[in-house]
CSV table of N, CA and C in Angstrom, one decimal:
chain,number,residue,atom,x,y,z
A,1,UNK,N,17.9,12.1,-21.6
A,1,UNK,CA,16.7,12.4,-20.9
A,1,UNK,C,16.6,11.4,-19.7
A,2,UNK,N,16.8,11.8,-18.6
A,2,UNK,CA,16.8,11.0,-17.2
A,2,UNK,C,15.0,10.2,-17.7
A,3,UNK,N,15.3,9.1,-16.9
A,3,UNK,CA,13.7,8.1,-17.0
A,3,UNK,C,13.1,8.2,-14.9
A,4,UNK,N,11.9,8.4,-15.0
A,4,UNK,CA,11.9,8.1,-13.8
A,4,UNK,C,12.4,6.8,-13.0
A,5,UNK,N,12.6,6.9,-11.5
A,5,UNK,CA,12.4,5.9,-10.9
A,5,UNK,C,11.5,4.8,-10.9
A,6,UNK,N,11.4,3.5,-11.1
A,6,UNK,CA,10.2,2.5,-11.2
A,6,UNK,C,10.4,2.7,-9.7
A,7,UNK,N,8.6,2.4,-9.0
A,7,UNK,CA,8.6,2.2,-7.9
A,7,UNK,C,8.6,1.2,-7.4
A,8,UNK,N,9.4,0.9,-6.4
A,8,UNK,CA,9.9,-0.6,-5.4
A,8,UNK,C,8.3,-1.1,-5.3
A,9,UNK,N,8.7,-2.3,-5.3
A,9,UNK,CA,7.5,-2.7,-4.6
A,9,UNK,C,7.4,-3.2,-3.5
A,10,UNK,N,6.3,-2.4,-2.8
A,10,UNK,CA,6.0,-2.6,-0.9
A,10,UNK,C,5.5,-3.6,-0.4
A,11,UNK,N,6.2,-4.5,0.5
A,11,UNK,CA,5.6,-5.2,1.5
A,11,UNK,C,4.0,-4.3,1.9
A,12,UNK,N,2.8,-5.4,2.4
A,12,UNK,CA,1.5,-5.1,3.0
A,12,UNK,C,1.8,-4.1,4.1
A,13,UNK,N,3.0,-4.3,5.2
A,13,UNK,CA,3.4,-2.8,6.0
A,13,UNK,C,3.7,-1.7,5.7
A,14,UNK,N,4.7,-1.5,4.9
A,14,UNK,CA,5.3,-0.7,3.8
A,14,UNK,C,4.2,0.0,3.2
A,15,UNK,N,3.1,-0.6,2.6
A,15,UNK,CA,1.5,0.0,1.4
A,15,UNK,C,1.3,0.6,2.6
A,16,UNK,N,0.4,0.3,3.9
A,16,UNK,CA,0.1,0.8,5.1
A,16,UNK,C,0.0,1.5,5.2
A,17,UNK,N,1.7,2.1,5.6
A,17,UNK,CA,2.5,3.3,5.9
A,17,UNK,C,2.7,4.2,5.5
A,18,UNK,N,3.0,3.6,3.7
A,18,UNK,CA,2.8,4.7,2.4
A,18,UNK,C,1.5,5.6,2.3
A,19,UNK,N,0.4,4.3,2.8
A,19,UNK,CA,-1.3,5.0,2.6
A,19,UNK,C,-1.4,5.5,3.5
A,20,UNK,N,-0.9,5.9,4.6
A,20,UNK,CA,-1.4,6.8,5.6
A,20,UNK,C,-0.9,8.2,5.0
A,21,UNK,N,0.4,8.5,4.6
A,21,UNK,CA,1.1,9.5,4.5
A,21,UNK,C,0.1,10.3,2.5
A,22,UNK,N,0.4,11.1,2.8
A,22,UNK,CA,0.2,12.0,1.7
A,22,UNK,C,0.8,13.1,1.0
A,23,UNK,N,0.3,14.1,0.9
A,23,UNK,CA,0.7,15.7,0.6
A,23,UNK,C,1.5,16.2,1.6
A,24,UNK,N,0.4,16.3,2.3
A,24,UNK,CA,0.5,16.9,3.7
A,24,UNK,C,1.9,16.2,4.7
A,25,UNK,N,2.5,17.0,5.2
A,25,UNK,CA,3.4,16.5,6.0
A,25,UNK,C,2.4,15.6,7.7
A,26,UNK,N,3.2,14.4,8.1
A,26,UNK,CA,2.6,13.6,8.9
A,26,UNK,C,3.9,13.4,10.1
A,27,UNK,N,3.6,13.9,11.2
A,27,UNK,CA,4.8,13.7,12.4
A,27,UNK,C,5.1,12.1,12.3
A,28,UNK,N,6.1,11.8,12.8
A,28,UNK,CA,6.7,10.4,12.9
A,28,UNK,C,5.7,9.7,13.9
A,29,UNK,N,5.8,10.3,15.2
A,29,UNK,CA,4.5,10.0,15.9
A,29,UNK,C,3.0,9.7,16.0
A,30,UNK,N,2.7,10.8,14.9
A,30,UNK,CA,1.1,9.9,14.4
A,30,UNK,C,0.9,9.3,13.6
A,31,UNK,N,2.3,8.7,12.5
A,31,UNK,CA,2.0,7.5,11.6
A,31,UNK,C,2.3,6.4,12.7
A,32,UNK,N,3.1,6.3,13.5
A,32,UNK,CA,3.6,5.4,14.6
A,32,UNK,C,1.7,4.5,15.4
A,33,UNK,N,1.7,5.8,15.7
A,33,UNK,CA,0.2,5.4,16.6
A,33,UNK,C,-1.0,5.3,15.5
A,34,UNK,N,-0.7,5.9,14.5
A,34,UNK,CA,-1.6,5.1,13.4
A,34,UNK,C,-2.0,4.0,12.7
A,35,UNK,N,-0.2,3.3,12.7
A,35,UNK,CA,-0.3,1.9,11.9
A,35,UNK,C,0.0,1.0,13.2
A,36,UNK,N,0.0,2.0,14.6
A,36,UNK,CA,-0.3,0.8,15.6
A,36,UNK,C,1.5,-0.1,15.6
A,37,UNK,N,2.2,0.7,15.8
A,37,UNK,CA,3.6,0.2,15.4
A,37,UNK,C,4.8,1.4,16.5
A,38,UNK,N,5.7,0.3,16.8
A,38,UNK,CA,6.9,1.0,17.9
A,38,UNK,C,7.4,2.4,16.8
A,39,UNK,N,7.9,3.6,17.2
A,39,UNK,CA,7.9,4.2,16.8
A,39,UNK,C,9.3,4.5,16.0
A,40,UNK,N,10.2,3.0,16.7
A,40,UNK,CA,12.1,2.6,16.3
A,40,UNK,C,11.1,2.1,14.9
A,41,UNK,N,10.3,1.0,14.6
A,41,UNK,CA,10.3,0.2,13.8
A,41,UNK,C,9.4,1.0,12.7
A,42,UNK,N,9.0,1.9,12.6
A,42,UNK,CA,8.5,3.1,11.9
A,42,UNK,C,9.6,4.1,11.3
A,43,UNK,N,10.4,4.4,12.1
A,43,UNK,CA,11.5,4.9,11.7
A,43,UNK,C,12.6,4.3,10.5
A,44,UNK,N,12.2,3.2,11.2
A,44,UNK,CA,13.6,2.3,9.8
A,44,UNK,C,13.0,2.2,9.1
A,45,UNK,N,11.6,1.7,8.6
A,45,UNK,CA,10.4,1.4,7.4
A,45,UNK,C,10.5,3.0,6.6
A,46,UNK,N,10.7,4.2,7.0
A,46,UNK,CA,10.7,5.2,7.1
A,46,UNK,C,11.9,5.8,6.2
A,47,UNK,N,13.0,5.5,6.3
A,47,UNK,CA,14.5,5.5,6.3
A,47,UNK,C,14.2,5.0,5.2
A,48,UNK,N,14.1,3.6,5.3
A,48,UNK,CA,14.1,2.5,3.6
A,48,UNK,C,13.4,3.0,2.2
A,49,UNK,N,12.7,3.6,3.1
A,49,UNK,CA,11.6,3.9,2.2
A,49,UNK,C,11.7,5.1,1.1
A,50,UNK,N,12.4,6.2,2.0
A,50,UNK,CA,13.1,7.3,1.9
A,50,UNK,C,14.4,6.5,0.9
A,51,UNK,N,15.0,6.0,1.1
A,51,UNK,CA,16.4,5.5,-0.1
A,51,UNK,C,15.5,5.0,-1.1
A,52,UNK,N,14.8,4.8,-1.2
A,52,UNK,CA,13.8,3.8,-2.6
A,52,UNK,C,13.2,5.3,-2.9
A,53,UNK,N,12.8,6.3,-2.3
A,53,UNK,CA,12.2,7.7,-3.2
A,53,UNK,C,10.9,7.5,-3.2
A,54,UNK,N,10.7,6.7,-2.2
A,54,UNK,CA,8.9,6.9,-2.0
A,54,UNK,C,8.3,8.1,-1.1
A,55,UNK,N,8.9,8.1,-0.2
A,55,UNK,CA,8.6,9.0,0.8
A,55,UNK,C,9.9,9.8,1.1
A,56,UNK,N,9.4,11.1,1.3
A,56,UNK,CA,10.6,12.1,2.3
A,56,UNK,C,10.1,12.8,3.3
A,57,UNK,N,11.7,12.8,3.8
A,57,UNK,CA,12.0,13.5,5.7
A,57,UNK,C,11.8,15.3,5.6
A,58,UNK,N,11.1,15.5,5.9
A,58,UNK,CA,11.3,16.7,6.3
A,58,UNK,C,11.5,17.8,7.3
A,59,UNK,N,11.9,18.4,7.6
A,59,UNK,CA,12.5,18.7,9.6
A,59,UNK,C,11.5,18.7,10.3
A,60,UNK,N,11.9,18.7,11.3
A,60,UNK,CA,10.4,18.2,12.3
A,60,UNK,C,10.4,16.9,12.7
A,61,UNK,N,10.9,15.9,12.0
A,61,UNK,CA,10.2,14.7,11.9
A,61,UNK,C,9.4,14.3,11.4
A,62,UNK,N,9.1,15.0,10.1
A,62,UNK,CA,7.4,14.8,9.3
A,62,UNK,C,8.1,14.5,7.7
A,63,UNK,N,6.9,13.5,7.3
A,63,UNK,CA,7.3,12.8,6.1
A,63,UNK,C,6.0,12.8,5.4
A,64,UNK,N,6.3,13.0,4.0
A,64,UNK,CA,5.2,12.8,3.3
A,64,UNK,C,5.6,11.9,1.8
A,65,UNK,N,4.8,11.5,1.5
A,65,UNK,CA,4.6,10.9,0.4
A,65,UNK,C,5.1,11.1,-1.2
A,66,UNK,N,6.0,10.7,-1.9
A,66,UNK,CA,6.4,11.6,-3.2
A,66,UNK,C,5.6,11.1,-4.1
């Protein structure tokens, strides 16, 4: 019986970023100008985040929350 993944635990930027995102798919762009952050350095947070199984890419550029 597979066990879930424990979730990583987030740096205060990382929670942020997570709590902006949801259900709903969110363009790369308006988490960027949401958390007030370059949109390179949203991308990598984004990326990491995505290898740990918290959040996923979905085409477009839009990521939501798992």
């Amino acid at each position: 019986e597979a066990r879930p993944q424990p979730i990583p635990r987030l740096s205060a930027e990382d929670a942020r970023l997570v709590g902006v995102l949801g259900a709903a798919p969110v363009q790369l762009d308006v988490l960027a100008e949401t958390v007030r952050q370059p949109v390179a350095e949203v991308l990598d947070r984004l990326c990491a985040l995505e290898l740990d199984g918290v959040v996923e890419q979905r085409p477009g550029r839009l990521f939501v929350r798992l």
